[in-house]
Every structure is written in structure tokens, then in C-alpha cells.
């Protein structure tokens, strides 16, 4: 395991920013730290690089305790929110900076920089100055610069937040492909849920200075451990009921609950996990509201005081006041006690 | 070059400064120029001639004095600049509030102290009968007055350079601190994550970005050290004389026949000075930019 | 540990001042005694009562400093206003032009100034000395003026104009408050430049306009410790006093950074 963060605490003055942070980053995998602004995610990165000292806790890289090591010696690259290219150096020189500082030989330097220029597809920009290229191009240079010294770990702090949505998608795809190609270990901080789901192998959700849940995209999305995590990843439905001997009973029927403890529980279903069916005659619900979201619609239905939100494709079949039946998934259901 | 719109208001606003410079600087230098060419109507000299320039070039004392002046100016300005930049950089990266505040204050006081007072203090402390010499004698580190090295009134201009450096370093440090603070500290963080040491960051990032201001301020210092006369006059010797001190004493007690020659020396001081300043500034800037 | 170092530094720095002060009240300082002896009030008596020239020179210098501070600031800020609208690439060239006096060796510069003063019969007058000091100070006041005027967002003026503010009112209500810290800063710098100057005042003031520096100079030249120290203390106290008082006032007005030769 590549990076381990244990028990990190950090307060700035009176404000406690990080309360008790634990997580691991696996070698060659893409980990996102997902959270709102102010949740402390940038601070975690800064502690890992060494630009900020934690009040308590440890950071281990490849087994070595680097908690108090000089940031210049850690071999961890950091891509900031804004490209921060050195304005007085050309693109080529910017990328070469880390190598020059290590006194790498000229020929090796040239080789490496050319490699990166073509990987990031910015060959023709080599002799330009930062002021002469666009924001997106600057960010590519910034990434190339970070990769130049073959760091063992790459941290990215919301690197695409200043870019427009299409560019943002492109850059995300580029990073992901680079990561897979070069077997890089990346920790990526963002507040964009979709980006995180799309690119990550692992997601760590952070709120209020604590890691709420870690896991791969699927588990965090479909099996949130509590309400906060669930609502962070988008809306969902909680259906209350009771589990007895592996069976969950509620107003909407009985469902499989094999590996869950007996007692009161809520069934968690994402809006698109439930389907509407006009042909069902039993267990009818009434459509209260329809919201159009482009190609999908969100439908709120009501039955005996319980409201559910369902997402489905818009094929113009439903109207407010219609009575429809619901189809529920049969397997891999998730419950929270 | 585009269209130039010069409003009436702009001209009005610039009038005082243009008048001031035009009359006193422009007029003054023209006057000196003419007198140097031998044209002083009030004394009956009505011919333009270059003979005075020739006389000076052949005068050995002039050449010696010129080189001495350039040496003093160069040494003082360079040392002040190096010290000032290092102090400014160190100050900028220190997070300790107490150190920052104290150094800031000390630098400010250094800036405000008048040159004459600093000259006085130098004489008081470093003279042969100065305070430090007295301490040495009382502690038996020297056996007599003669053994204490000559720091002021010495042929190498040590005292002069010291005063210039004591005054020049705060000047540079405060200006450079100002410009360095405006360079985003995040560049510092970026460079650190790329593996750069403090010295790397200073040399490769801050110095190139601040090169303009540093070389400009250093050039001002160089000119001052070249052209001021009080310090070398008070702390110098009869043998090693700076051009400015020499010119001052000539101007005070003019022999009529010597006036055109002294004016010519003024012009030469001016032109050689201006040239040296330009070269100096260009060299400093190139060094700071890392030969870019 | 920190306290020891701080203590040593403070000691080293105040040592000169302490020694200077001692020299103003003790008259016997033969080598190799460490500290002067024989208490006397002769020097201070001289300063305040016996030698009227001393107090007069202080007043002269204060007056000249005040005059220079005001006029240089006005000229500099006028020029600064006009030049602040310039674009960045022309900036260095203009900077060179208004900073011209700083790149001309002082001796040559002021001998030239003196020649013109002779022509205009400004020598031995207060006006002459002030004008000479202005030549020295205007580069700084212009620079400060430019940076302060640049700091006023141009939209502010435009907005004020659209609500009917005419030129003078605009100046008084909008611009003036914003540049006041700069005016004070420039004023204090120009005051200090004038107050500390020896050469221009001695050359152009002649025997008539005697400044504190002009009086101090011969005492130092003759190694008259007592009188040099006395005048020196007065000199430094006024310098430091003026600087820090201005700083206080400016801080109270606003929290504004002061930029010099950006």
C-alpha cells in the first residue's frame, strides 16, 4: 500500500479543520477525496506534501514515516488549483524545473521533457510563455511539470475547477488515461460528484473534518453508510421497515436482506433504481410532481404518507395525478440501521 | 505607436515637473557644459575649445581619482545589494513575528539616519581612538594605539565603503522586501513540491522576477555612492580622493584659470558616471535573471 | 535563548545612541578610557542658550523640510496623476525620465543647479534651497503619486461622474481621501530628504541659509565630539520622531500598503 494517513488532526487557531483522518491510497490507483468547500480536503493534501504540519497523526509513504520530512525531499508532486506556472520561464523551462533542480543531465532532461510534451499533447507550446497560452493549456503544462520528476505520488487539488465543463471532462479523461498508462498513484481532491464517480478507483468522502466513508465508486454510491453520505452523492429514497431473519418488511412489500442485522432499518434506493409501471394493478401510488431534467424526468410519488422520488427516461407517458405501480430491484439491496 | 491624445489637463499637471527639471537640471548641465568648453562670458572667455578636456585626460591625478571613485561606488553598491537582497529574502520567508518586526524596525531606522550621523558614529567607533580600539586596549588585545588597524582615513576607503554599506543595505532591503512580498508565495510552495531548496527558489524564481527592481534600486545606490562627496571628504585621506570630493573643493575655492577644467571634470564625471550606471545596471540585471 | 539574543541585539543597536548621548554630557574623553567623564552641561547649554545659531539652524531645517515636503509632494502628485494613466510598456521609459536626478552624480548635478541659481539670483535664499531640494525629492514623490493614483480603480471616478459629481467636488470627495495616506507618506519622505541633506543646502544656501547639517558638518570635520554628538542627537531625534508620527497618523487613516518603485 502506497500511502497511509493515520489519525491526522489539525486546527487553525480555534477552528478545528481536521478531526481524525484515516485513509489509504493504493499503488497505481486513482483515489478521490470528495467533499464540500471548507471540509478540509486541501489541508489534507498540504499535510501529505509537507507544506503544513499536522497537530497530531502520521503519514506513511511506502512504509516510511514522512510526517515531518522536508517537503522538498518527499518526492510527492502537487498540482494546485491554478496552474501557477513560473511567469518568467517558457513552457519547456517550466516543465524542466524539477529536473534542473535535481541537476539531471542535459540529454536526459531533454528526453524527459519531450516525452511529457507529447504525452500531454502540448508539443507546439514548448517555447511559449505562460501568458501566451490558455487556461486549459496552462493546466496541462502544470501537470507535465509535476510528472517530470517521476514522483511516487501525485496530489491534485481541484485542478480543473477553473475550466468550462467540456474542457473539464476532457482533462479528466486525459488524467485518467495517463494514470492507467503510467501506473500512477493519484489522490484527487474535488467537490464534483460526477467527476469523482467517473474517474476514481476509490472515493473517500469527507465532511466536517472527518472521513465518512471510503470505498469504490459503486459502494459509495449505492451503499452509503449513513444519510450524510447518501445525500452527498445525490438524492435517494429511504424506506423504513424491519429486518427479521434476513427479510425486510415494509409498506412496499418484503425484500431480501441476507447479510444485515435484525431490527429497525431503512432501505436505501437511488431514484433510478425504482421503475414506474403503468400496467401493475396492485400497490398503486399517485404521481404528485414531475420535474424535467433534459432527457430524464424526476417523479415524486406518494402513498400513505410516504414520498418517493423516481428518475426515469422521459417518454412522455406520465402526467400529474396518474396512478402507477412501482418495480423494485430484487438483489443487492442496501440497508442502514 | 498609436494615436496620442494629449489633454490640456495633462500638460498642466506636468508643467511644474517639466519646468523644474528643464530649468535646473537641463539648464544647469548646459551651463556646466559651456563652461567646460571654455565659454564664460562673465569672465571674458568667449571661445569654445576642447583643450581643457585634453588637459584633464593627461592629468594622472584625474585618472587615479576616477578609478578610486568607481571602485568605491562599485564596492559599496555591490555589497549593499547582496546583503540587502539576502536580508530581504530571509525576512520574507521567516514566519517568526518578532524577528520580522524587529528587523523591519532596524532597517527603517537605518534608512532614516542621516549620512552625517553615520559618519560620526563610524569615526567614534572605528577610529584609531575609537570605542572599539579602547575596548581592545582595555582588554589587552592590543598593546598600543598603533596596533589598532586603520579603518577610517585609510587608503582603501574602508570607512567610506562601510558607511555607504550601512546606509545602502537598508535602502535595498526595504525596496526588495516590498517587491518580493508581492510575488505570490504560492510560487514558493510550488517550487518546494518540485524539490527545490531555499537557495534554488531564491536564485531561480525570486531573483529573476525581482531583477528589474533590484537592478534599478542598486543603480540609484551606485549613482549616489559615485556622486556624493560628504562621506569621502570626511573619512578619506589626501592621497586617495574621490572625484566628487575633489570637484567640491575646487568649486569652493576656484582659481579662475581652473574653472573650465573643473567644469570639464564635472561633465566627464557625468558622462562616465551615466555610462557606468547603465553598464552596472545591465550587468546586475543579467546576473539576476540567470543569463536569460 | 530567544530573549538573550534579542537583548544582545537591542544592546548593540542602542550602544551608539547611548555613547553619543554620554558625549553630550561628559566632556573628558582621553584615550584609552572607555567611557567619557567629567559631567558637564556645557554642550546643552550651548545648544539651547549660548549659541543662537544652533536653534536657528534647527528651525531653518524644519522650515525647509516642511516647505520641501509640501511642494515636492504637490509637484510629484500632479505629475503622478498625469502619468498614472499610462500603459505598462511605456512605464519604464517614463520612470527613467522623472527619476533622472537620481541617475546623475550629485556633485555634477548640483554644481549645474548652482550655476542656474546664480543666474536667477536664487542663491542664499530659502527659495533657492527649497527648489534644489525639490530636484532631489520629486522623483520619489512622483513615484509614490503614481502608485497611489494607480490604486484608485477607474470605475470609481466614472461612477462618481455619472451621479453628477463635477471636477472639483470629485477631487475633494472621492480622490482626496483615497490618496491622503500617500500624500502623508510622500510628505514625510521629502521632509526627511531635505532635513538630512548637506550638499545642496550648503552649496546654494551659502552663509545665509544655515541648516542643521551645515552646522554639524564642520564639527565632525574637526572631530569635536561634544558638539557633534549634541547636534547629532537633535538631528536623529527629529528624523525618527517625524517618521514615526507620520506612520501613526497614516495607520490611523487607513490600512494601506505603501509602495515604492514597484
Short mmCIF file of N, CA and C in Angstrom, two decimals, chain A residues 276 278 285-292 297-301 312 314-324:
data_model
loop_
_atom_site.label_atom_id
_atom_site.label_comp_id
_atom_site.label_asym_id
_atom_site.label_seq_id
_atom_site.Cartn_x
_atom_site.Cartn_y
_atom_site.Cartn_z
N UNK A 276 -41.13 2.88 -12.92
CA UNK A 276 -42.58 3.07 -12.94
C UNK A 276 -43.21 2.07 -13.91
N UNK A 278 -46.99 1.29 -15.62
CA UNK A 278 -48.41 1.61 -15.71
C UNK A 278 -49.30 0.38 -15.69
N UNK A 285 -49.41 3.84 -6.58
CA UNK A 285 -49.03 5.13 -6.00
C UNK A 285 -49.48 6.23 -6.94
N UNK A 286 -49.61 7.43 -6.41
CA UNK A 286 -50.08 8.55 -7.21
C UNK A 286 -48.95 9.52 -7.49
N UNK A 287 -48.88 10.00 -8.75
CA UNK A 287 -47.81 10.95 -9.11
C UNK A 287 -48.17 12.34 -8.61
N UNK A 288 -47.31 12.89 -7.79
CA UNK A 288 -47.55 14.20 -7.21
C UNK A 288 -46.92 15.32 -8.05
N UNK A 289 -45.69 15.09 -8.50
CA UNK A 289 -44.94 16.15 -9.19
C UNK A 289 -44.01 15.56 -10.23
N UNK A 290 -43.84 16.26 -11.34
CA UNK A 290 -42.88 15.81 -12.37
C UNK A 290 -41.90 16.95 -12.66
N UNK A 291 -40.62 16.65 -12.59
CA UNK A 291 -39.60 17.65 -12.92
C UNK A 291 -38.82 17.18 -14.13
N UNK A 292 -38.70 18.07 -15.11
CA UNK A 292 -37.96 17.68 -16.31
C UNK A 292 -36.50 18.07 -16.19
N UNK A 297 -36.72 12.50 -16.36
CA UNK A 297 -37.66 13.22 -15.50
C UNK A 297 -37.58 12.65 -14.11
N UNK A 298 -37.84 13.54 -13.15
CA UNK A 298 -37.92 13.09 -11.76
C UNK A 298 -39.37 13.13 -11.36
N UNK A 299 -39.81 12.01 -10.84
CA UNK A 299 -41.23 11.91 -10.49
C UNK A 299 -41.36 11.68 -8.99
N UNK A 300 -42.16 12.50 -8.34
CA UNK A 300 -42.43 12.28 -6.92
C UNK A 300 -43.75 11.54 -6.79
N UNK A 301 -43.73 10.42 -6.07
CA UNK A 301 -44.98 9.70 -5.88
C UNK A 301 -45.31 9.61 -4.40
N UNK A 312 -36.50 8.51 -14.32
CA UNK A 312 -36.65 7.62 -15.45
C UNK A 312 -36.55 8.43 -16.74
N UNK A 314 -37.60 10.22 -20.13
CA UNK A 314 -38.82 10.95 -20.47
C UNK A 314 -39.39 10.42 -21.78
N UNK A 315 -40.43 9.57 -21.67
CA UNK A 315 -41.08 9.14 -22.91
C UNK A 315 -42.53 9.63 -22.93
N UNK A 316 -42.72 10.73 -22.27
CA UNK A 316 -43.99 11.44 -22.30
C UNK A 316 -45.19 10.60 -21.94
N UNK A 317 -44.99 9.66 -21.04
CA UNK A 317 -46.11 8.78 -20.75
C UNK A 317 -46.86 9.18 -19.50
N UNK A 318 -46.19 10.06 -18.65
CA UNK A 318 -46.79 10.27 -17.33
C UNK A 318 -47.27 11.69 -17.16
N UNK A 319 -48.35 11.82 -16.37
CA UNK A 319 -48.87 13.14 -16.02
C UNK A 319 -49.12 13.19 -14.54
N UNK A 320 -49.22 14.39 -14.04
CA UNK A 320 -49.51 14.54 -12.61
C UNK A 320 -50.92 14.01 -12.34
N UNK A 321 -51.02 13.24 -11.27
CA UNK A 321 -52.31 12.68 -10.91
C UNK A 321 -52.47 11.24 -11.39
N UNK A 322 -51.56 10.80 -12.28
CA UNK A 322 -51.64 9.41 -12.75
C UNK A 322 -51.41 8.44 -11.60
N UNK A 323 -51.99 7.27 -11.75
CA UNK A 323 -51.73 6.24 -10.76
C UNK A 323 -50.94 5.14 -11.42
N UNK A 324 -49.75 4.86 -10.82
CA UNK A 324 -48.87 3.86 -11.43
C UNK A 324 -48.39 2.88 -10.39
#
